[in-house]
Short mmCIF file of C-alpha atoms and ligand atoms in Angstrom, two decimals:
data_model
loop_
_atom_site.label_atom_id
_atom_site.label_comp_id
_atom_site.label_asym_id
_atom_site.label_seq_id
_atom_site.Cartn_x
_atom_site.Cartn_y
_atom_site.Cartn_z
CA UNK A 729 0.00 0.00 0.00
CA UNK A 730 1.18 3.13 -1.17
CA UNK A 731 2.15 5.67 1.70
CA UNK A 732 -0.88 8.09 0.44
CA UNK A 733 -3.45 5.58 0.60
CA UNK A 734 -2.31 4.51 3.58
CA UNK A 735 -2.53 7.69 5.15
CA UNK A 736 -6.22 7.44 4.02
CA UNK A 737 -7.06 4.28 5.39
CA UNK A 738 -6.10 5.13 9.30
CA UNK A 739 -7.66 8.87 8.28
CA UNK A 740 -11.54 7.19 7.09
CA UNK A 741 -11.49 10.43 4.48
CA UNK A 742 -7.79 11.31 2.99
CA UNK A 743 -8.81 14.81 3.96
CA UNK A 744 -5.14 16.60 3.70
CA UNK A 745 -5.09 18.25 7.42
CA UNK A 746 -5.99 14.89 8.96
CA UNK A 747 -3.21 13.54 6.64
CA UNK A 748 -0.48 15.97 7.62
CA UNK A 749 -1.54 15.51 11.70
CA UNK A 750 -1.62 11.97 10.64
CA UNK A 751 1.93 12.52 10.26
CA UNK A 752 2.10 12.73 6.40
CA UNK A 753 4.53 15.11 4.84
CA UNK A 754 1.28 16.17 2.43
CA UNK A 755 2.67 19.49 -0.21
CA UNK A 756 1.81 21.59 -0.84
CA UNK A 757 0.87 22.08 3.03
CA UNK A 758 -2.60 22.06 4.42
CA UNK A 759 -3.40 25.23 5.85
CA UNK A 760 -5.98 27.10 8.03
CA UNK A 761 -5.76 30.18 10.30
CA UNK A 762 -5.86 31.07 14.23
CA UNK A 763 -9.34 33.12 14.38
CA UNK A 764 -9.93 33.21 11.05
CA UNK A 765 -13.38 33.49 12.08
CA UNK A 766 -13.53 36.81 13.04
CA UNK A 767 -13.65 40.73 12.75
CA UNK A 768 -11.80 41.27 9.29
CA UNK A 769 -14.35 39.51 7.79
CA UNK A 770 -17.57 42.16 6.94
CA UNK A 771 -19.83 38.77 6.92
CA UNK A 772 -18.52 37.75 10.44
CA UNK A 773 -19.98 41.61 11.88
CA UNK A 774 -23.08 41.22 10.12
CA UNK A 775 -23.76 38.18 12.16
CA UNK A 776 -22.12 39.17 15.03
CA UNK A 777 -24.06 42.04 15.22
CA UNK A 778 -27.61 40.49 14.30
CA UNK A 779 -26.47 37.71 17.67
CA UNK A 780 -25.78 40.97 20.06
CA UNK A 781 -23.44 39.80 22.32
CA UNK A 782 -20.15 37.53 21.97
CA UNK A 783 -21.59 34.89 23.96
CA UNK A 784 -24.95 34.70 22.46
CA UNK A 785 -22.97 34.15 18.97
CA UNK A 786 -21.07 31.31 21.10
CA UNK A 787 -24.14 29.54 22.38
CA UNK A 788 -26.64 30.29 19.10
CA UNK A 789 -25.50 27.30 16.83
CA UNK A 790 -26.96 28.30 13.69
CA UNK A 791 -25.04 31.19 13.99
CA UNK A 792 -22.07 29.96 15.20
CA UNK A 793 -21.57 26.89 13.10
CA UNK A 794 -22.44 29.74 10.12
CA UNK A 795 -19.18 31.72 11.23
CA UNK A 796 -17.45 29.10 11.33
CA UNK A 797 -17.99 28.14 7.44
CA UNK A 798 -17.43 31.44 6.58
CA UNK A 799 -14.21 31.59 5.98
CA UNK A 800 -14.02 28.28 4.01
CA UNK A 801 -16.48 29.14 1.79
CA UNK A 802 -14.58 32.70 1.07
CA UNK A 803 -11.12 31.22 0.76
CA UNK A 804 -11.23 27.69 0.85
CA UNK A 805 -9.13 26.48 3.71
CA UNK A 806 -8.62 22.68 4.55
CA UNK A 807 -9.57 23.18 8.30
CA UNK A 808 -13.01 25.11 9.79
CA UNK A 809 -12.18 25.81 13.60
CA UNK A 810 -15.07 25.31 15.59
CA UNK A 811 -16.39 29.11 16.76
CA UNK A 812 -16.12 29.29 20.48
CA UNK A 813 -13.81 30.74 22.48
CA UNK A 814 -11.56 29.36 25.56
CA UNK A 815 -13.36 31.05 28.41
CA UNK A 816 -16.59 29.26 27.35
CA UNK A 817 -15.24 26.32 29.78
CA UNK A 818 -15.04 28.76 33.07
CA UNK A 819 -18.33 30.28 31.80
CA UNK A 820 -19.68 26.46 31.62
CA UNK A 821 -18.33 25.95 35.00
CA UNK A 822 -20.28 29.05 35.97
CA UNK A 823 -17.68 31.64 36.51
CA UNK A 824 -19.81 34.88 35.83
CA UNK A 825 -17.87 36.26 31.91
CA UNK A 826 -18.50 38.86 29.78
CA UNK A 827 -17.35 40.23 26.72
CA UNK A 828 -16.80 43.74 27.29
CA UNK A 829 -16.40 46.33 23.87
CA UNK A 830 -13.14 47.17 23.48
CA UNK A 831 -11.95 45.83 26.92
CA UNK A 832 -11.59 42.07 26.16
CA UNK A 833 -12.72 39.32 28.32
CA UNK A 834 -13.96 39.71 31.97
CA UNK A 835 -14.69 37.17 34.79
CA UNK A 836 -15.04 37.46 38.41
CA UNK A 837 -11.77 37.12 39.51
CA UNK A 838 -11.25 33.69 41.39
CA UNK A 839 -9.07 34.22 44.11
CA UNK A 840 -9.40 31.90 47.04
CA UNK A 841 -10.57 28.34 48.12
CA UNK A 842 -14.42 29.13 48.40
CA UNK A 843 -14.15 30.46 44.60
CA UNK A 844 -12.44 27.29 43.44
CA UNK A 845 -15.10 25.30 45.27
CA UNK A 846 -17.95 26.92 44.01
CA UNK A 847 -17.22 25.62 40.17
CA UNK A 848 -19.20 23.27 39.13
CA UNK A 849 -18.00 20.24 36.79
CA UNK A 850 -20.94 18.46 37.32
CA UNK A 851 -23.10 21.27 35.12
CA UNK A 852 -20.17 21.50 32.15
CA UNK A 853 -22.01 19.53 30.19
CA UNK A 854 -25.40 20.81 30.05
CA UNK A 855 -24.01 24.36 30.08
CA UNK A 856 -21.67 23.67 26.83
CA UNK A 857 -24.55 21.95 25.15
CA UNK A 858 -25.18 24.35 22.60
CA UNK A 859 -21.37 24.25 21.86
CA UNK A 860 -21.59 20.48 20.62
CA UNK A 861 -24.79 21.27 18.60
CA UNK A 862 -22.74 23.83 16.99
CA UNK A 863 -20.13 21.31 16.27
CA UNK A 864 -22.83 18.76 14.88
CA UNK A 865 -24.46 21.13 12.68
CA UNK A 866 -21.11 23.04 11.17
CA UNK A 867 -20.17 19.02 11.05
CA UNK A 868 -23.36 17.80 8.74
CA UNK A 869 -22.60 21.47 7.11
CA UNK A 870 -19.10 20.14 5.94
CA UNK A 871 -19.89 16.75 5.14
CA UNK A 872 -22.32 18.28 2.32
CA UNK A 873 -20.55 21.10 1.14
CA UNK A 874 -16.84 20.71 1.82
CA UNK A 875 -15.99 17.02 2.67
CA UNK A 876 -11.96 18.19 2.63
CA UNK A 877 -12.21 20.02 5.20
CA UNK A 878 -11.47 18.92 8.55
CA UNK A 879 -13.27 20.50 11.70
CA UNK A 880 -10.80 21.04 14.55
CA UNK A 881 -12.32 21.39 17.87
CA UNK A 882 -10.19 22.98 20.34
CA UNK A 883 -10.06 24.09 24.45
CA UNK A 884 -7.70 26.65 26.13
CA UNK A 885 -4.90 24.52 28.51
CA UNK A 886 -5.66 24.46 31.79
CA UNK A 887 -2.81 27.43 32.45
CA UNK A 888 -4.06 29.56 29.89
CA UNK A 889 -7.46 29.51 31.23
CA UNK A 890 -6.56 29.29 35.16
CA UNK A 891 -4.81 32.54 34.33
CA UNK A 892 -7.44 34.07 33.16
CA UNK A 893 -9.58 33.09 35.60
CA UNK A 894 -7.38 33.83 38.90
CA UNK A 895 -6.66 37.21 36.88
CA UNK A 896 -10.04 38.20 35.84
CA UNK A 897 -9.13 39.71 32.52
CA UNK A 898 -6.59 39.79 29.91
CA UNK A 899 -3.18 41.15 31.73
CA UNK A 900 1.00 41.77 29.98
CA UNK A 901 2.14 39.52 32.74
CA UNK A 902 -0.48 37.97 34.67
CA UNK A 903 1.06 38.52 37.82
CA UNK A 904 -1.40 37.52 39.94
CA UNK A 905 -2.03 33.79 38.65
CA UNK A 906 1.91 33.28 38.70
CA UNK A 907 1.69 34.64 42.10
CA UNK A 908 -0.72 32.38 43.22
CA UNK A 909 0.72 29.51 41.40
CA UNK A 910 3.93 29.90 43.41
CA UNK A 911 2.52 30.97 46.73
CA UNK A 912 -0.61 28.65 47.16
CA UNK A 913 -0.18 25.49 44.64
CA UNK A 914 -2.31 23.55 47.14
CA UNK A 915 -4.57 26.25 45.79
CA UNK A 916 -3.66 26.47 42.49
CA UNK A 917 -2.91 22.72 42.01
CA UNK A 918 -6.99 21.88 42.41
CA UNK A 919 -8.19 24.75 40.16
CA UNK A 920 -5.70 22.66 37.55
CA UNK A 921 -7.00 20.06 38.26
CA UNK A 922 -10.71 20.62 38.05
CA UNK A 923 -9.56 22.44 34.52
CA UNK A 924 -7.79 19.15 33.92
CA UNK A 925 -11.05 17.22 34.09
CA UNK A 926 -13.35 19.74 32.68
CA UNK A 927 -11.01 20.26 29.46
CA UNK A 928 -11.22 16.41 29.17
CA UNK A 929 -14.90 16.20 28.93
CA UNK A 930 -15.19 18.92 27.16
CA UNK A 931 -12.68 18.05 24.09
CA UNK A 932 -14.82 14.70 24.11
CA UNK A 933 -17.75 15.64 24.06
CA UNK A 934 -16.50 17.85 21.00
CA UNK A 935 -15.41 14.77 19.50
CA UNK A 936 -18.62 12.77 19.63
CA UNK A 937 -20.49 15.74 18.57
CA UNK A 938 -17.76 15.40 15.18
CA UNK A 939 -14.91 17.03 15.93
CA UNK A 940 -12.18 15.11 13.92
CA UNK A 941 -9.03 16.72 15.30
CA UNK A 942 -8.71 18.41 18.30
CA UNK A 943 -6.22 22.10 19.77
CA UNK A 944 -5.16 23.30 23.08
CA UNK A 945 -4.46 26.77 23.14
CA UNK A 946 -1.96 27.60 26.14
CA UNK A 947 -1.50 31.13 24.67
CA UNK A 948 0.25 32.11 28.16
CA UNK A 949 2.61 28.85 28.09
CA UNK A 950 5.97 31.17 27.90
CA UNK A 951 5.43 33.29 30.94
CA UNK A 952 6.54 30.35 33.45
CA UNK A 953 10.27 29.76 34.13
CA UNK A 954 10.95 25.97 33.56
CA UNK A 955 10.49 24.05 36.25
CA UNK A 956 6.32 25.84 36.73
CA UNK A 957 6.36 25.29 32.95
CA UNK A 958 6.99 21.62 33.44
CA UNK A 959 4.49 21.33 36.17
CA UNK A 960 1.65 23.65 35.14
CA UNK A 961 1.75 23.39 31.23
CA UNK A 962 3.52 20.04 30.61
CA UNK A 963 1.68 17.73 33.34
CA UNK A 964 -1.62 18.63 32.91
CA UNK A 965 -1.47 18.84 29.31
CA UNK A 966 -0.10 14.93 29.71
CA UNK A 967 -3.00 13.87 31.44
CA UNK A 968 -5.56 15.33 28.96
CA UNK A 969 -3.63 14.11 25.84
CA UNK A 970 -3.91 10.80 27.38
CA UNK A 971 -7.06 10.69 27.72
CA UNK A 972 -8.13 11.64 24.50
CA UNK A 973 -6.00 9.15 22.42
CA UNK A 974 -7.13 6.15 24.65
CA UNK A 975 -10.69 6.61 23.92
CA UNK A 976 -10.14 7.84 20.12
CA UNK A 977 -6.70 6.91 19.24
CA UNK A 978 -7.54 8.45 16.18
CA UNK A 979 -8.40 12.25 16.75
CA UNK A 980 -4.82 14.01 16.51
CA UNK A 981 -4.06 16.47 18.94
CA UNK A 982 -2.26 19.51 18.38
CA UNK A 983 -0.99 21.34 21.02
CA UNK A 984 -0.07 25.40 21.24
CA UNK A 985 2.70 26.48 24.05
CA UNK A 986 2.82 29.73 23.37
CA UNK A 987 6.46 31.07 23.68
CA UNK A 988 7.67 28.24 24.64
CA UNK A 989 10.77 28.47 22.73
CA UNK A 990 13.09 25.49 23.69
CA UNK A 991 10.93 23.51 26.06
CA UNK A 992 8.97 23.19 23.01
CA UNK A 993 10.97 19.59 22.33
CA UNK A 994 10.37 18.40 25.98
CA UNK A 995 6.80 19.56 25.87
CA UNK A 996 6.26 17.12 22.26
CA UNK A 997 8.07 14.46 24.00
CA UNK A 998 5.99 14.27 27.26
CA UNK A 999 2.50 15.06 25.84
CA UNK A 1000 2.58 12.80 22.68
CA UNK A 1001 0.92 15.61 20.98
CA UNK A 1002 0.54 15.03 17.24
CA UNK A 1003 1.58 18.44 15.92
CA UNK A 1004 2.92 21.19 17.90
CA UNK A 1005 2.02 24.98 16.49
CA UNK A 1006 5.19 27.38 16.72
CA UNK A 1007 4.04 30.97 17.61
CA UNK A 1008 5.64 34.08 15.84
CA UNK A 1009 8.91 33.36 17.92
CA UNK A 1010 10.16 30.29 17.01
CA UNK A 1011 12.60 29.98 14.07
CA UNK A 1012 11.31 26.86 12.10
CA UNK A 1013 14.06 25.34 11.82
CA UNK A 1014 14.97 25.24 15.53
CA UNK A 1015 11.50 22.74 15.80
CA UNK A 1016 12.40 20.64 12.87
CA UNK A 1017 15.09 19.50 14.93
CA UNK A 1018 13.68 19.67 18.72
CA UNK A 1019 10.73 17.85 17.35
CA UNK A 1020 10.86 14.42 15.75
CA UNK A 1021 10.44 13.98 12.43
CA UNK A 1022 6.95 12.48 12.86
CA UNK A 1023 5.32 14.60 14.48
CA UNK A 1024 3.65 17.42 12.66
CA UNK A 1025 4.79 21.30 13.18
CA UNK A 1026 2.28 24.35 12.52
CA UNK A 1027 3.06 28.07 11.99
CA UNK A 1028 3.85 30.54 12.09
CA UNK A 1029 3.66 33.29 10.01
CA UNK A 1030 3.30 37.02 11.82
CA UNK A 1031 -0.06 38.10 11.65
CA UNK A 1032 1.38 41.35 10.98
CA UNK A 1033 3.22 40.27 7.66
CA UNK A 1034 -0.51 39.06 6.66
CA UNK A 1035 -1.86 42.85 7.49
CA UNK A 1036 1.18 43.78 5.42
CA UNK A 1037 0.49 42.17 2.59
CA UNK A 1038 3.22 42.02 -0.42
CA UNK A 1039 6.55 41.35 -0.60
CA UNK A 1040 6.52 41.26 3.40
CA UNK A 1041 4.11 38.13 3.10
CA UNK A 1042 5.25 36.56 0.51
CA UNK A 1043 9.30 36.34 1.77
CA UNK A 1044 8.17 35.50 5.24
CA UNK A 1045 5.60 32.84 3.90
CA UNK A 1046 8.36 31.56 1.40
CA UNK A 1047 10.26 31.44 4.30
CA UNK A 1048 8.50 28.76 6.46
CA UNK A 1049 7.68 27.10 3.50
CA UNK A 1050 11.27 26.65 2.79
CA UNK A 1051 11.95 25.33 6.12
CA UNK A 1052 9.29 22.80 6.17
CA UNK A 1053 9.29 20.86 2.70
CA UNK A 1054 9.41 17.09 3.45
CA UNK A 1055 7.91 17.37 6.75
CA UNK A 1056 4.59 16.79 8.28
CA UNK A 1057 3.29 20.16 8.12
CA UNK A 1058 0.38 22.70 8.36
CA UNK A 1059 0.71 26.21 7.50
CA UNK A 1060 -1.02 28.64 10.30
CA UNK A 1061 -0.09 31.81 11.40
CA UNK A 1062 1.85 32.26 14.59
CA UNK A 1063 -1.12 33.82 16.65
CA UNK A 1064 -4.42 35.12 16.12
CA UNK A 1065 -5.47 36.83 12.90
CA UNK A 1066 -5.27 40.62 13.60
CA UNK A 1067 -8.95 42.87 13.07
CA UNK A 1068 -7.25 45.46 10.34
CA UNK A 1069 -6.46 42.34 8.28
CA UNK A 1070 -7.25 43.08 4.39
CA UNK A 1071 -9.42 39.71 3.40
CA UNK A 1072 -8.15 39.92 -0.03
CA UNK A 1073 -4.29 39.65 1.83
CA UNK A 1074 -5.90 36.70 3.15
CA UNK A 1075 -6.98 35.27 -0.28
CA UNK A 1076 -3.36 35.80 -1.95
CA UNK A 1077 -1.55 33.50 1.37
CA UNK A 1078 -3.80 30.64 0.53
CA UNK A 1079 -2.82 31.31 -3.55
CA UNK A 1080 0.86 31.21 -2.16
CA UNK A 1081 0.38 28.72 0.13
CA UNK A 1082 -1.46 26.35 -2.47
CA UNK A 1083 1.21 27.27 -5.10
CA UNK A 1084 3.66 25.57 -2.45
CA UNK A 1085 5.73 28.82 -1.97
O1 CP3 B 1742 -9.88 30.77 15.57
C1 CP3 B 1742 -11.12 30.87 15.37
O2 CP3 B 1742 -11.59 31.42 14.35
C2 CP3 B 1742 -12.06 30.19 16.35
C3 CP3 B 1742 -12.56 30.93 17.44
C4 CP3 B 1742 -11.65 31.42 18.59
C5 CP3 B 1742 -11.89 32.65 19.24
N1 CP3 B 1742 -11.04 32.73 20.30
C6 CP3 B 1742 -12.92 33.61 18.85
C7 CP3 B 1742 -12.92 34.98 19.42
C8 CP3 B 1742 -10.58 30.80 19.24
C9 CP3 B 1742 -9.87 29.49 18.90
C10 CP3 B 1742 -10.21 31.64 20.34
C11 CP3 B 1742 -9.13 31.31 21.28
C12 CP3 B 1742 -8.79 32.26 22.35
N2 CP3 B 1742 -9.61 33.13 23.04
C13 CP3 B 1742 -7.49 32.37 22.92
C14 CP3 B 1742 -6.29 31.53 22.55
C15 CP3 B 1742 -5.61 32.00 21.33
C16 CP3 B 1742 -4.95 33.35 21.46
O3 CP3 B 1742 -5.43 34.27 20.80
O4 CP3 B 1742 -3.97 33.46 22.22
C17 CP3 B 1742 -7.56 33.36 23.93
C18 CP3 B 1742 -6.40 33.83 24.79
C19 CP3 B 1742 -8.90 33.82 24.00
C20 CP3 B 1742 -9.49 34.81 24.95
C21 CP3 B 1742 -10.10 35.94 24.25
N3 CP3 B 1742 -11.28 35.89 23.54
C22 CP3 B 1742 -9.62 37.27 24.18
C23 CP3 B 1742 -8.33 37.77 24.81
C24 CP3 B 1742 -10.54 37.99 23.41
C25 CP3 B 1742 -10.54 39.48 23.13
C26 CP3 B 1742 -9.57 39.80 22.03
C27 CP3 B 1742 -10.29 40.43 20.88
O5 CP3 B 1742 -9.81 40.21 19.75
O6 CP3 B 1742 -11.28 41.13 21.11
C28 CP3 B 1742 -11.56 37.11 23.00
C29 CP3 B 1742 -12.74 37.43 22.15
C30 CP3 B 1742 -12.86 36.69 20.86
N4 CP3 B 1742 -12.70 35.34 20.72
C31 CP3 B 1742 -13.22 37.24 19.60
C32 CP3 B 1742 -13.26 36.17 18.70
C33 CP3 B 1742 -13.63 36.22 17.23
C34 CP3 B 1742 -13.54 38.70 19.32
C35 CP3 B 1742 -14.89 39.01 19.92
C36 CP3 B 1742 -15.86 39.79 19.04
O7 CP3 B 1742 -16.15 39.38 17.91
O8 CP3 B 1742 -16.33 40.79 19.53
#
């Protein structure tokens, strides 16, 4: 059997994403987008407006599994990312959240043991049950319409979203969750751990609801010095990867420690992650040789080169191209697709991208 159709056969579909997380060095690249669902996009505000607020979008499903096709259907990628956000899991586990204008997220900061025991796991999955219709329905959407395209579920890691949720908001240096991860871990250790559980659940219940690959976003990875890393973003991440591959060794997960830079080989080789995404910082060639040569890397061009446009995105993005040929790969940006971004900019990556560079 030829490697291709092999590929296939563990894959069900020979859709090229799951190929490339499959392990398959599939070129020209498979590519999708951090949030590219989102503001740039003039059909993404008409909805978003007609919804009202951020979370009503999040827990509508006709709307949200619509934004979540829109971008496919305008430029064709080969994965749809499942429109959500991360802090839908402490809303789900009913810490109070709102999406202030202009301001970014805001929860009631969690601070001490009372807070931590008033969550409630045992309501995640009634509360987040509008979030696996959405999945379902932009699932029977792609089947129809797009049956290359893979949907990727995802979850913020439990440090990402513990930060946020000690915090209270968006912060440059969330001082206050690396305070309390240092000063109370007895503390901070059972908020991980309820996030350990309740990420669990909630990436498989995304996957029986037709999720076929699954990301973590730890977006706030690179703030810990090594030896917090290791416990904080490495362990728990362990447990949940796990989990997920024993009871569907066939979902891929792709993991996203944020600034890692070169942990990023000891965090592959302890989670067992199939593809690690490289943020803006990492030079791709330092990966291809702190990851093994099976497991897939995704990345990272600079948002800002994509708001750029020209020659700026086309040498970066020849760039990582360059440094990726004959490996599994997925092209992605490094973080989150900026607002200002010009959707025709957008439209000439994937042309570059598809053209292999
Ligand atoms: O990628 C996609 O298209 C899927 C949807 C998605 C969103 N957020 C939608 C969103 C995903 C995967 C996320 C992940 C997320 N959310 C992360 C991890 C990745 C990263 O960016 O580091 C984080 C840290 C969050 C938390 C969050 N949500 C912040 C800080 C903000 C405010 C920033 C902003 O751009 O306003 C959000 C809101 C949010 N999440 C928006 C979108 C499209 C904008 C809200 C709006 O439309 O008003």
């Amino acid at each position: 059997m030829s490697a291709e159709a092999q590929g296939s056969a563990t894959t069900g579909a020979g859709k090229p994403l799951l190929r490339a997380l499959a392990g398959e060095a599939v070129w020209p690249p498979p590519m999708w987008l951090m949030r590219q669902a989102g503001r740039y996009l003039p059909e993404y505000r008409e909805i978003r407006e007609k919804a009202g607020g951020f979370i009503k979008l999040c827990t509508t499903p006709e709307m949200a599994a619509e934004v979540t096709v829109q971008p496919i259907r305008r430029f064709g990628m080969d994965g749809a990312i499942l429109f959500s956000d991360i802090l839908m899991v402490p809303w789900a586990l009913g810490q109070p959240l709102r999406f202030a204008e202009g301001e970014g997220p805001v929860l009631d900061p969690l601070r001490d043991a009372a807070a931590v025991a008033a969550l409630q796991p045992e309501m995640l999955r009634e509360r987040a049950a509008p979030i696996m219709d959405t999945v379902r329905l932009t699932r029977m959407a792609l089947d129809l319409h797009a049956p290359k395209v893979t949907l990727i579920g995802f979850a913020g890691s439990p440090w990402t979203v513990a930060a946020y949720m000690v915090e209270g908001h968006g912060s440059r240096d969330f001082h206050t969750a690396r305070g309390m991860a240092f000063g109370d871990p007895a503390l901070f250790g059972k908020l991980i751990r309820t996030l350990v559980e309740a990420t669990t659940d909630y990436l498989l219940a995304q996957i029986e609801a037709g999720a076929e690959a699954v990301m973590l976003f730890d977006s706030w990875a690179g703030m810990l010095p090594p030896s917090q890393f290791r416990r904080w973003v490495i362990e728990p991440t362990v447990t949940i990867v796990r989990k997920v591959q024993q009871l569907h060794p066939s979902v891929p997960v792709i993991g996203f420690p944020r600034l890692a830079g070169p942990l990023i080989g000891e965090y592959v080789q302890r989670t067992g992650v199939a593809t690690v995404a490289m943020d803006t910082a990492m030079d791709p060639r330092f990966a291809a040789s702190a990851v093994p040569g099976n497991v897939g890397l995704q990345g990272n061009l600079d948002p800002l080169a994509l708001v750029a446009g020209g020659i700026a995105l086309e040498t970066e993005t020849r760039q990582i191209l360059a440094a990726m040929r004959g490996r599994p790969f997925v092209f992605n940006l490094g973080h989150g697709i900026e607002k200002v971004t010009p959707p025709e900019h957008v439209a000439a990556l994937v042309r570059l991208v598809r053209s292999g560079g």
